[in-house]
Short mmCIF file of N, CA and C in Angstrom, two decimals:
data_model
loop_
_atom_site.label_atom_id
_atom_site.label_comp_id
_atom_site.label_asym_id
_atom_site.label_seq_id
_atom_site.Cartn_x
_atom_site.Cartn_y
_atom_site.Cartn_z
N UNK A 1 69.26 -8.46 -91.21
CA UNK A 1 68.88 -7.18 -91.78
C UNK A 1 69.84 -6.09 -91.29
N UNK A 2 70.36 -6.21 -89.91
CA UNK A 2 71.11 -5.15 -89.77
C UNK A 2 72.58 -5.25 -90.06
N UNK A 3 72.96 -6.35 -90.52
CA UNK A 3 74.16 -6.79 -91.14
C UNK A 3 74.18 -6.37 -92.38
N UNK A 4 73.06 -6.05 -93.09
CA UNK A 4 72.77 -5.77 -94.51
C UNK A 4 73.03 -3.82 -94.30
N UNK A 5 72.40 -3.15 -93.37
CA UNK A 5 72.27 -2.26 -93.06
C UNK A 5 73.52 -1.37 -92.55
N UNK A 6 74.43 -2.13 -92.01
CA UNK A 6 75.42 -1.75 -91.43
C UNK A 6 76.72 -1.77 -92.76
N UNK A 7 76.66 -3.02 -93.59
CA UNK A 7 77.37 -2.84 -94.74
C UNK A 7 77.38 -1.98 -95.46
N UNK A 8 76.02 -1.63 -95.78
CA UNK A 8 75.56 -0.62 -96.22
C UNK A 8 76.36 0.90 -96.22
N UNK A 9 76.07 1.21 -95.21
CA UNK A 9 76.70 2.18 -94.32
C UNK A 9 77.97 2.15 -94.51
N UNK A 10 78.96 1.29 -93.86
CA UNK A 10 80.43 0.96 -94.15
C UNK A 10 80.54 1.50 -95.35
N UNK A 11 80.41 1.45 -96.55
CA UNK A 11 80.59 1.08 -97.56
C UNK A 11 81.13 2.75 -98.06
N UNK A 12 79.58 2.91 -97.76
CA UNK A 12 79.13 4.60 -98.39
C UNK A 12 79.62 5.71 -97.27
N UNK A 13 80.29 5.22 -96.08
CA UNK A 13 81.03 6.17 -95.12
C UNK A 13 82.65 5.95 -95.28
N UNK A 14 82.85 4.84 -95.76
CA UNK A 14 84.34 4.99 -96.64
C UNK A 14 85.09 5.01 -97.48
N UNK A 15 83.97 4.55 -98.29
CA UNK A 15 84.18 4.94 -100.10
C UNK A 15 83.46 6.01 -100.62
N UNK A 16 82.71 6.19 -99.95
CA UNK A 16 81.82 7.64 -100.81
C UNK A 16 81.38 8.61 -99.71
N UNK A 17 82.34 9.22 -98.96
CA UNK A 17 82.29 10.24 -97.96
C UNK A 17 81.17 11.50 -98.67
N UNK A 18 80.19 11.68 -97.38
CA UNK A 18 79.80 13.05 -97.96
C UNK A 18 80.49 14.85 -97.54
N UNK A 19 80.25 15.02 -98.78
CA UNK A 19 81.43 16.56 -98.95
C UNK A 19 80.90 17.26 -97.58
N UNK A 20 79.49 16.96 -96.99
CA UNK A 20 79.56 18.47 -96.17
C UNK A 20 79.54 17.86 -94.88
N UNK A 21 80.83 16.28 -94.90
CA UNK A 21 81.39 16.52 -93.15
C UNK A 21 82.97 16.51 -93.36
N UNK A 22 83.06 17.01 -94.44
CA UNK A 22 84.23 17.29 -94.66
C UNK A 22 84.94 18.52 -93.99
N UNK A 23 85.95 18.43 -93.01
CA UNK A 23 86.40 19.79 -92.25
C UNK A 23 87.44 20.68 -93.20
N UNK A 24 86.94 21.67 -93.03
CA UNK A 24 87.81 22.73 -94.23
C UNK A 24 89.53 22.96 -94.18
N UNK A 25 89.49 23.22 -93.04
CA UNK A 25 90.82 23.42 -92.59
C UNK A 25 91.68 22.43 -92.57
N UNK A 26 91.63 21.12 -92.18
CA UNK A 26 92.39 20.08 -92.20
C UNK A 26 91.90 18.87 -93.57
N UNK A 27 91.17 19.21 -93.91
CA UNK A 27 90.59 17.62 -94.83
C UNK A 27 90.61 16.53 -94.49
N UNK A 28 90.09 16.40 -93.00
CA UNK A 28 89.67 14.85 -92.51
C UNK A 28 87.82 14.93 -93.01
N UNK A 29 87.72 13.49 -93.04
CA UNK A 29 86.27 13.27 -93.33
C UNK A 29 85.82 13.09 -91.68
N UNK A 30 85.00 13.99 -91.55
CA UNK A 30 83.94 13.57 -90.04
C UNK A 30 83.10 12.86 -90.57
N UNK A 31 82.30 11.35 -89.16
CA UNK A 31 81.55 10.32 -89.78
C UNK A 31 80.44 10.67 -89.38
N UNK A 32 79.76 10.57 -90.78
CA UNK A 32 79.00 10.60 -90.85
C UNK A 32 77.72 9.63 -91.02
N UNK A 33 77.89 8.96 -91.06
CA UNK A 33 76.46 7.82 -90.49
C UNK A 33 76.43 7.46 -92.17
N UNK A 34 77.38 7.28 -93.13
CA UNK A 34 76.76 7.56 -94.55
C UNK A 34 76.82 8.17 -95.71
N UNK A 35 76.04 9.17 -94.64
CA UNK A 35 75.78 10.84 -95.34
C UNK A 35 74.10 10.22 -96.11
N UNK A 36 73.54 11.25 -96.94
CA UNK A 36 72.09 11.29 -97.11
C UNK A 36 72.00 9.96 -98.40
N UNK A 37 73.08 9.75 -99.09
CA UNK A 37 72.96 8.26 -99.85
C UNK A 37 72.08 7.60 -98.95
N UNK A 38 73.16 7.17 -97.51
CA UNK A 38 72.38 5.83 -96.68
C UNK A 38 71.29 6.69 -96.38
N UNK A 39 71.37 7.50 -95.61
CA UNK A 39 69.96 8.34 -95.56
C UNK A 39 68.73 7.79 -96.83
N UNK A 40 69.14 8.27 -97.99
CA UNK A 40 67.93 7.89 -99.17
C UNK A 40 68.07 6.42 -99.45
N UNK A 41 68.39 5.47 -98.96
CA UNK A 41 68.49 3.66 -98.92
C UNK A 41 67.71 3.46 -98.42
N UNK A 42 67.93 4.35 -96.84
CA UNK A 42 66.96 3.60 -95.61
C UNK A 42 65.83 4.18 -95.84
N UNK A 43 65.54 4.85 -96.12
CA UNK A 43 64.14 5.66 -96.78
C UNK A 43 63.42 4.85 -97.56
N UNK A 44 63.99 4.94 -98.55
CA UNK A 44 63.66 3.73 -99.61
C UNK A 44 63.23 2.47 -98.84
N UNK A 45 64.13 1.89 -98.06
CA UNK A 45 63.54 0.41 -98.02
C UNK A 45 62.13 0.62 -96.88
N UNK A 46 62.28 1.75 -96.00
CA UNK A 46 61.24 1.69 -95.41
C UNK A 46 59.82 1.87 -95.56
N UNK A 47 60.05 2.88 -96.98
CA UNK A 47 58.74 3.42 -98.20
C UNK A 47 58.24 1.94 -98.42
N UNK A 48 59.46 0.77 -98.62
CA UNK A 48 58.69 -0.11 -99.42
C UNK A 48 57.72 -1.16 -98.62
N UNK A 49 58.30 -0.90 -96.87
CA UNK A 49 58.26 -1.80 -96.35
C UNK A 49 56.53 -1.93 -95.84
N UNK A 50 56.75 -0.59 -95.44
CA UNK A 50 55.03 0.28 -94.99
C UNK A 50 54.07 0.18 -96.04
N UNK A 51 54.55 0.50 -97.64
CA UNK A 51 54.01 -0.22 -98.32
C UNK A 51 53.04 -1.16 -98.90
N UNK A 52 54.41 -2.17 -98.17
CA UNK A 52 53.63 -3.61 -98.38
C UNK A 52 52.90 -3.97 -97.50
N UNK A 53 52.74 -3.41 -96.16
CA UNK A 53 52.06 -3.57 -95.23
C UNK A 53 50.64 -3.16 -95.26
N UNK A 54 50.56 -1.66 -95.46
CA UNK A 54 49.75 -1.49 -95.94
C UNK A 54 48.74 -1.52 -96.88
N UNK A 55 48.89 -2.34 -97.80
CA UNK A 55 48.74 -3.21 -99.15
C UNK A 55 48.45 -4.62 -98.94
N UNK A 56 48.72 -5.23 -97.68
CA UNK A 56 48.71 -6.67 -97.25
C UNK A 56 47.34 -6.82 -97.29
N UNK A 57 46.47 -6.00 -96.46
CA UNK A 57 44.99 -6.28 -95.99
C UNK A 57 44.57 -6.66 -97.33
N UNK A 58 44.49 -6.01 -98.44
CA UNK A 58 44.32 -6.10 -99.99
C UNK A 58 44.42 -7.77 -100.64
N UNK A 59 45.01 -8.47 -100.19
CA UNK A 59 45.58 -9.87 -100.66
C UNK A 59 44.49 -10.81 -100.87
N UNK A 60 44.39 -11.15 -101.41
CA UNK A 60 43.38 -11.71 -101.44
C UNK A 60 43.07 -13.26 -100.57
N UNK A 61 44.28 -13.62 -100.44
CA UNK A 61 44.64 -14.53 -98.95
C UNK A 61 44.98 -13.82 -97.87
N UNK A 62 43.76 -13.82 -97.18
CA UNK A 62 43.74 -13.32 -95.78
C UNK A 62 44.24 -14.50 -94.65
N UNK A 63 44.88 -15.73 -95.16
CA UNK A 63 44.91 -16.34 -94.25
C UNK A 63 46.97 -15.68 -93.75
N UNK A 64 47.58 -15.34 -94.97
CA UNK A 64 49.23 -14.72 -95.15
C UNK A 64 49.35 -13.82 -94.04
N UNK A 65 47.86 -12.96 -94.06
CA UNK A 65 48.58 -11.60 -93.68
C UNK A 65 47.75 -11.95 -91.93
N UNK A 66 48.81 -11.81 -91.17
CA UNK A 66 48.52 -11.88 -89.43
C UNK A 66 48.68 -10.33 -89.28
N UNK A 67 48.44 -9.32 -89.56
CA UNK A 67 48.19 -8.09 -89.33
C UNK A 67 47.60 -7.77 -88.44
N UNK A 68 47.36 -6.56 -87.18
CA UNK A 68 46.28 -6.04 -86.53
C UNK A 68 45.13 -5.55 -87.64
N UNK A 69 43.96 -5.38 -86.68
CA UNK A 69 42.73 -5.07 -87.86
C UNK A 69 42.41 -3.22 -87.11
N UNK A 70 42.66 -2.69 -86.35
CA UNK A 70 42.46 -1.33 -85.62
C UNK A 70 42.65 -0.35 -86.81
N UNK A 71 41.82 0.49 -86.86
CA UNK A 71 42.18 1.89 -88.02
C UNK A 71 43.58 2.79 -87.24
N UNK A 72 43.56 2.37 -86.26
CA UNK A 72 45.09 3.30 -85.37
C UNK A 72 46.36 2.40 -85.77
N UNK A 73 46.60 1.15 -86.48
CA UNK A 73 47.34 0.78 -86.91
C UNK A 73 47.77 1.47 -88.43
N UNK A 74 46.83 1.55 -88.74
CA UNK A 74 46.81 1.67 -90.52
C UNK A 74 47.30 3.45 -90.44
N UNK A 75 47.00 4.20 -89.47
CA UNK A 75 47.11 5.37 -88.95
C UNK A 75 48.75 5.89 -89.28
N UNK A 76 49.10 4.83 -87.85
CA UNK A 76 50.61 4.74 -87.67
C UNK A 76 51.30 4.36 -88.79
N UNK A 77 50.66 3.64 -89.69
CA UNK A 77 52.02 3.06 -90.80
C UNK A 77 51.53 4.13 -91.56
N UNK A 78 50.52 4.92 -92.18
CA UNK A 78 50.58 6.02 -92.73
C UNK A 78 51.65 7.45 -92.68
N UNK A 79 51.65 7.12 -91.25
CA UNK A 79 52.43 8.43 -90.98
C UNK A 79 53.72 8.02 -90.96
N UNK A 80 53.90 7.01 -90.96
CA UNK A 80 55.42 6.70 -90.87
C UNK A 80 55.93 6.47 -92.70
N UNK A 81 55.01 6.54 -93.40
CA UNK A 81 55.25 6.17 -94.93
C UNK A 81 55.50 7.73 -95.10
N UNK A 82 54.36 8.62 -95.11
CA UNK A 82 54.51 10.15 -95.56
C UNK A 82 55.81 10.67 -95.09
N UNK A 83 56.39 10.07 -93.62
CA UNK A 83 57.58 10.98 -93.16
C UNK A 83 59.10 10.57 -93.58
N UNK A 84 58.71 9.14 -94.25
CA UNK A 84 59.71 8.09 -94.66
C UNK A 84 60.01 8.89 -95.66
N UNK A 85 58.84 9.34 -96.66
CA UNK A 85 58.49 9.45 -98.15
C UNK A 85 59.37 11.01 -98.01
N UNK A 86 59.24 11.88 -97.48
CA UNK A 86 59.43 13.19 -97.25
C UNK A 86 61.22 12.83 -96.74
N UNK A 87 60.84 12.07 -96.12
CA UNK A 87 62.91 12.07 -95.88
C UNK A 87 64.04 11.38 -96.94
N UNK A 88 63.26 10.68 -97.81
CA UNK A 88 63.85 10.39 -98.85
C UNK A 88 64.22 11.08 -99.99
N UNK A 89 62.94 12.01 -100.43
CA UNK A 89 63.20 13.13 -101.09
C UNK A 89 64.18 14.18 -100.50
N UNK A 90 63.55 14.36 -99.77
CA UNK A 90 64.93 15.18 -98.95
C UNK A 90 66.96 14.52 -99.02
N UNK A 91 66.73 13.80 -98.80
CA UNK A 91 67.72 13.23 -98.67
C UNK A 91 68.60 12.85 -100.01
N UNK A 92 67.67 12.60 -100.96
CA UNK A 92 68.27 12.33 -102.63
C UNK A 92 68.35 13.70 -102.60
N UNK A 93 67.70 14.74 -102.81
CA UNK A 93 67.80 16.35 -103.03
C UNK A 93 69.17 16.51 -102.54
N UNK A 94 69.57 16.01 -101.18
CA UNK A 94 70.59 16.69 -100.75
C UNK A 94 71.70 15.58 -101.13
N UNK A 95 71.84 14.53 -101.51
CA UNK A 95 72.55 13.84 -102.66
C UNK A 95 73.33 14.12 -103.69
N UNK A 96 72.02 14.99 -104.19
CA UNK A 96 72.23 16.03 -105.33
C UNK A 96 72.97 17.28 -105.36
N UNK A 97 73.43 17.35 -104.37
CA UNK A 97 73.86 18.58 -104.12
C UNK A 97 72.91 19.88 -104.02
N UNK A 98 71.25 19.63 -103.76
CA UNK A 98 70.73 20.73 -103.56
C UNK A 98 70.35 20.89 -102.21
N UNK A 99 70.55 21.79 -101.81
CA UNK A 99 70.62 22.47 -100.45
C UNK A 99 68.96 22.10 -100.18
N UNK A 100 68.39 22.84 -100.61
CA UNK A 100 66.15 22.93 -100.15
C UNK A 100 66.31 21.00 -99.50
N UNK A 101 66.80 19.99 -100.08
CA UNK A 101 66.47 19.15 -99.72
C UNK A 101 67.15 18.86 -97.85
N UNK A 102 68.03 19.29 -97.49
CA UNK A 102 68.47 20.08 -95.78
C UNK A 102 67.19 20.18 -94.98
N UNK A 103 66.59 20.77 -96.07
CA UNK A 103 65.43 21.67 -94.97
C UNK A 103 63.97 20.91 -94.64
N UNK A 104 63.91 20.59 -96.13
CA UNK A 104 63.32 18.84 -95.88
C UNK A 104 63.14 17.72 -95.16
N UNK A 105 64.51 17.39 -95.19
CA UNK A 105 65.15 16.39 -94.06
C UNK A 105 65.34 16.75 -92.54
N UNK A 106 65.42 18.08 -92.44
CA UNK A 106 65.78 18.27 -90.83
C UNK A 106 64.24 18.85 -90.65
N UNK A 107 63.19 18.79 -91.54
CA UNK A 107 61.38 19.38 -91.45
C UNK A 107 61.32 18.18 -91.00
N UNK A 108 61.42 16.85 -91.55
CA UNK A 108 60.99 15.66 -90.78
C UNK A 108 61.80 14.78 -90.13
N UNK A 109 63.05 15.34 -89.87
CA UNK A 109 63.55 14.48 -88.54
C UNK A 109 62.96 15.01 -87.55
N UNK A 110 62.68 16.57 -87.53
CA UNK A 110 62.00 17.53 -86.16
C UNK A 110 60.84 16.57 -85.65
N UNK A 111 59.40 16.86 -86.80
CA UNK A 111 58.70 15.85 -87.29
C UNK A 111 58.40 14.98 -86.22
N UNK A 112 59.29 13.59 -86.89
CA UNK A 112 59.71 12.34 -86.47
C UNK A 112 59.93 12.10 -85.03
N UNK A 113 60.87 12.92 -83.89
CA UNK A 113 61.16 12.97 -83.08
C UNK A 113 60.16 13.57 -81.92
N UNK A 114 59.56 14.58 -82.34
CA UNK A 114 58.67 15.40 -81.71
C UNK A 114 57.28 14.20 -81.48
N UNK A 115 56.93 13.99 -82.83
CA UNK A 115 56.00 13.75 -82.74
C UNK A 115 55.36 11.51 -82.54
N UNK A 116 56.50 11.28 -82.71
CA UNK A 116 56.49 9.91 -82.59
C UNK A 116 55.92 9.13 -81.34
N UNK A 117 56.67 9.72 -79.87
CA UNK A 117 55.90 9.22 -78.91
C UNK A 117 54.32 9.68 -78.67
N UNK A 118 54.36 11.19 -78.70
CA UNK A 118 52.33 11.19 -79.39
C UNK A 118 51.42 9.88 -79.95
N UNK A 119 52.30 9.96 -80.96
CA UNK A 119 51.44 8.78 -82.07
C UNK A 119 51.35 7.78 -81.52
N UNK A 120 52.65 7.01 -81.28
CA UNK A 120 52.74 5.36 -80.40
C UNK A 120 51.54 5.73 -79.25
N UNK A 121 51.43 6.46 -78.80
CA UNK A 121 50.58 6.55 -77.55
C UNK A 121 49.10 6.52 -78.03
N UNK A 122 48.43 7.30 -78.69
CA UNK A 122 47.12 7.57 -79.34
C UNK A 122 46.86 6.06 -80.04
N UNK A 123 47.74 5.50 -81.31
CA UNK A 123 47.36 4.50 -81.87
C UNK A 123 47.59 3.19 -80.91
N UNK A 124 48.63 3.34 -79.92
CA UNK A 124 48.68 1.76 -79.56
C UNK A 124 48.43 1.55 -77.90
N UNK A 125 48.70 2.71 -77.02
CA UNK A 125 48.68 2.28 -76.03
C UNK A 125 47.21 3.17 -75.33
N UNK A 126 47.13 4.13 -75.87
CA UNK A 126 45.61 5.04 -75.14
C UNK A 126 44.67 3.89 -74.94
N UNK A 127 44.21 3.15 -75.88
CA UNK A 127 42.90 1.97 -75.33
C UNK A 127 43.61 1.02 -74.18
N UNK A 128 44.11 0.53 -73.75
CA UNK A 128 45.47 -0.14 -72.75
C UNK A 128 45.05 0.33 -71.87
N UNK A 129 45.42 1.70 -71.93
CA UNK A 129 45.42 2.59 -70.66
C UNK A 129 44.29 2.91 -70.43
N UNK A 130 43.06 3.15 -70.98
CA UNK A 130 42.30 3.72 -70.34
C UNK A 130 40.90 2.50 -70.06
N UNK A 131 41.20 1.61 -70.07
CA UNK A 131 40.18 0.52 -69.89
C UNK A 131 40.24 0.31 -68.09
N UNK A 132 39.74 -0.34 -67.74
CA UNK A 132 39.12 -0.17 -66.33
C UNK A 132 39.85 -1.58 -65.51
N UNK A 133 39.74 -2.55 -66.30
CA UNK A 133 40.60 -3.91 -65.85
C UNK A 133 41.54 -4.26 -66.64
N UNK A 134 42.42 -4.37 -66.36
CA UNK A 134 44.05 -4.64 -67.13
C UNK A 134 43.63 -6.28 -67.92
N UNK A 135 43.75 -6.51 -68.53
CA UNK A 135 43.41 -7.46 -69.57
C UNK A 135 44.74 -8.72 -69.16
N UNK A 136 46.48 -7.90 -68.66
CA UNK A 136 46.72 -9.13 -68.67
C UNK A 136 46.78 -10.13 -67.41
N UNK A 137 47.36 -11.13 -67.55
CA UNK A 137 47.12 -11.69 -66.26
C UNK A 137 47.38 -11.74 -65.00
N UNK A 138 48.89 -11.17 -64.91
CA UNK A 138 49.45 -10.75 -63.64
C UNK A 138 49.50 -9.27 -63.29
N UNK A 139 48.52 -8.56 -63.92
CA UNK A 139 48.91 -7.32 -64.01
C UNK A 139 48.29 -6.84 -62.64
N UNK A 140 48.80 -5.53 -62.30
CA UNK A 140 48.09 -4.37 -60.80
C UNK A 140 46.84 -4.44 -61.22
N UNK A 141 46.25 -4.59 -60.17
CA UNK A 141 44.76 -3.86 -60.13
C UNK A 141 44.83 -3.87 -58.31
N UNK A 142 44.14 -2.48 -58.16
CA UNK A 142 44.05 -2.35 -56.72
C UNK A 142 43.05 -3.19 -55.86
N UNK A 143 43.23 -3.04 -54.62
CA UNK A 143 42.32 -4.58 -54.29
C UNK A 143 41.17 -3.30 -53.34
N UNK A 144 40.09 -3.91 -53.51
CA UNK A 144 38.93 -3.37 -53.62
C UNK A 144 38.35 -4.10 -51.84
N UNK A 145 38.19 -3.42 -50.77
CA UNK A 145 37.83 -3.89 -49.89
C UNK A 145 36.40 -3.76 -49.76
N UNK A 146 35.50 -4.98 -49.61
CA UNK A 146 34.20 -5.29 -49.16
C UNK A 146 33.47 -4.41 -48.01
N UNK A 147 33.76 -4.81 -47.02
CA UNK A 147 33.53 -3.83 -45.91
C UNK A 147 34.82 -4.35 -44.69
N UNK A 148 34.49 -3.30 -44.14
CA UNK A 148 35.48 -3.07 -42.71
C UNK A 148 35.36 -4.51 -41.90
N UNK A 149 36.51 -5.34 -41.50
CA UNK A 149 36.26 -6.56 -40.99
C UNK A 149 36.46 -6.89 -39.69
N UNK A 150 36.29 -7.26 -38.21
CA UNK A 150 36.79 -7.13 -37.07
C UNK A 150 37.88 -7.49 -36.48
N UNK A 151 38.90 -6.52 -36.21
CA UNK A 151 40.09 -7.17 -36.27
C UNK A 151 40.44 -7.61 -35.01
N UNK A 152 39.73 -8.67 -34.46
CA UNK A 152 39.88 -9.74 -33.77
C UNK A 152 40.76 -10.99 -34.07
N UNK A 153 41.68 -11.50 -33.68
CA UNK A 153 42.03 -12.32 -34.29
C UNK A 153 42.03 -14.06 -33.80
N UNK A 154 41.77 -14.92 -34.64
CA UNK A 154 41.35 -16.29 -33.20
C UNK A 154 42.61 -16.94 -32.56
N UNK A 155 42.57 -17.20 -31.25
CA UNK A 155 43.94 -17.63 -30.89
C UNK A 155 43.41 -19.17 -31.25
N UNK A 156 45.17 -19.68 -30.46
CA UNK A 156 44.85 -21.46 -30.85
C UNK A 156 46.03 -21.35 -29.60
N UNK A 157 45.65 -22.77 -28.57
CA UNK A 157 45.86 -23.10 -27.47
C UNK A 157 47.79 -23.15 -27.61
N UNK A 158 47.72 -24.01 -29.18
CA UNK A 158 49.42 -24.26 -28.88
C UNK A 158 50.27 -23.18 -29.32
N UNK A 159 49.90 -22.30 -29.70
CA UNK A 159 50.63 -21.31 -29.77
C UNK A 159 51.29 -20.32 -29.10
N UNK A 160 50.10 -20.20 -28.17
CA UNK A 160 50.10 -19.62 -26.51
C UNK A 160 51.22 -20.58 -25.86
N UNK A 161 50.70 -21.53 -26.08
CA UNK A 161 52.01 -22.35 -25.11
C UNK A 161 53.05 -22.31 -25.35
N UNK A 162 53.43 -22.00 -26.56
CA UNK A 162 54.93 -21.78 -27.12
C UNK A 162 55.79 -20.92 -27.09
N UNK A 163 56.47 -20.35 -25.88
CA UNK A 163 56.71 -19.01 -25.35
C UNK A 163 58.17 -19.99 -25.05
N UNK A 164 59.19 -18.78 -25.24
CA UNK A 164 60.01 -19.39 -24.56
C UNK A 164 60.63 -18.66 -23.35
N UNK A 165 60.94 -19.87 -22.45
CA UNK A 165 61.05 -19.87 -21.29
C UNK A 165 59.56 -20.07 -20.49
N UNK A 166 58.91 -20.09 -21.14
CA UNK A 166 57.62 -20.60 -20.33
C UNK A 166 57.26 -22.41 -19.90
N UNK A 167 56.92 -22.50 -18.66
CA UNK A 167 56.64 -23.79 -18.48
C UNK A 167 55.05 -24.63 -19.21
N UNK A 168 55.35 -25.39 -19.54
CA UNK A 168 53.78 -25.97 -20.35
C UNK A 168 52.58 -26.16 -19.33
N UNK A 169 51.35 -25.59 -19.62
CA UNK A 169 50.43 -25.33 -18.55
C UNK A 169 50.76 -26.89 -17.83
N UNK A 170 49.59 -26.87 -16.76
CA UNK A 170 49.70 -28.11 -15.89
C UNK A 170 48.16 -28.33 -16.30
N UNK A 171 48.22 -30.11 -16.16
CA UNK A 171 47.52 -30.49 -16.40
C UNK A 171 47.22 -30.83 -17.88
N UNK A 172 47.78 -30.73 -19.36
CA UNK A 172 48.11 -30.97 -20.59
C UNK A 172 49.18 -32.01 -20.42
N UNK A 173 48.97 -33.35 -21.02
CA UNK A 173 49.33 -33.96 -21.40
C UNK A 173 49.39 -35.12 -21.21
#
């Protein structure tokens, strides 16, 4: 996929430069990742992808779709479709040569960036975190002492004897 993605790109950053990283004064093309073409591709495929995801539960073979079942899943791919959906328009707009679609696109990259680790946190990791015993198996949990124990400790005869430079009691052996 990212071989597909990266061609992509190649393609439309050296055959179809966009005009506004074009430097005025000299006429070199600055790279641009694209420009809003790949911008409105990757949009696109991601509209379709969330999509179908979201559309999976729907199937009528539930045995296909291995999906999570949480409403904080369905949450997250929502918001990631509306901001997908909003950067694509944006991005064909500014394709088009119309400017409003700029304002669009940099409304939900802000968006996107700002607000992404929020979300990951609320939909996937807040229940994780706030449960009381860590679910996996090697995980921390603090160790919980019973009561206070006497810290006496038991000797053992041969240990004592094992000094060095000491002679072995008399009378052993």
């Amino acid at each position: 996929i990212s071989f597909i993605f990266c061609t992509i790109q190649a393609y439309l950053e050296i055959f179809q430069p966009f005009y506004g990283f074009q430097v005025m004064h000299s006429g070199y093309q600055m790279y641009g990742h694209g420009g809003p073409i790949f911008w409105a591709v990757t949009s696109v495929m991601l509209i379709i992808f969330y999509t179908i995801v979201l559309c999976a539960p729907l199937c009528p073979t539930k045995s296909l779709t291995m999906l999570p079942h949480p409403r904080q899943f369905y949450c997250y791919i929502s918001v990631q479709l509306v901001t997908n959906l909003l950067t694509g328009i944006g991005a064909i707009l500014l394709a088009m040569n119309t400017h409003s679609g700029l304002c669009l696109t940099n409304m939900t990259s802000y968006a996107y960036f700002t607000l992404l680790a929020p979300l990951t946190y609320f939909c996937f990791l807040h229940t994780w975190f706030t449960t009381t015993q860590p679910s996996l198996l090697f995980a921390y949990k603090a160790q919980l002492d019973e009561e206070e124990e006497d810290p006496t400790f038991p000797t053992s005869s041969s240990i004592q004897s094992f000094q060095l430079g000491s002679d072995p009691p008399v009378g052993i052996g």
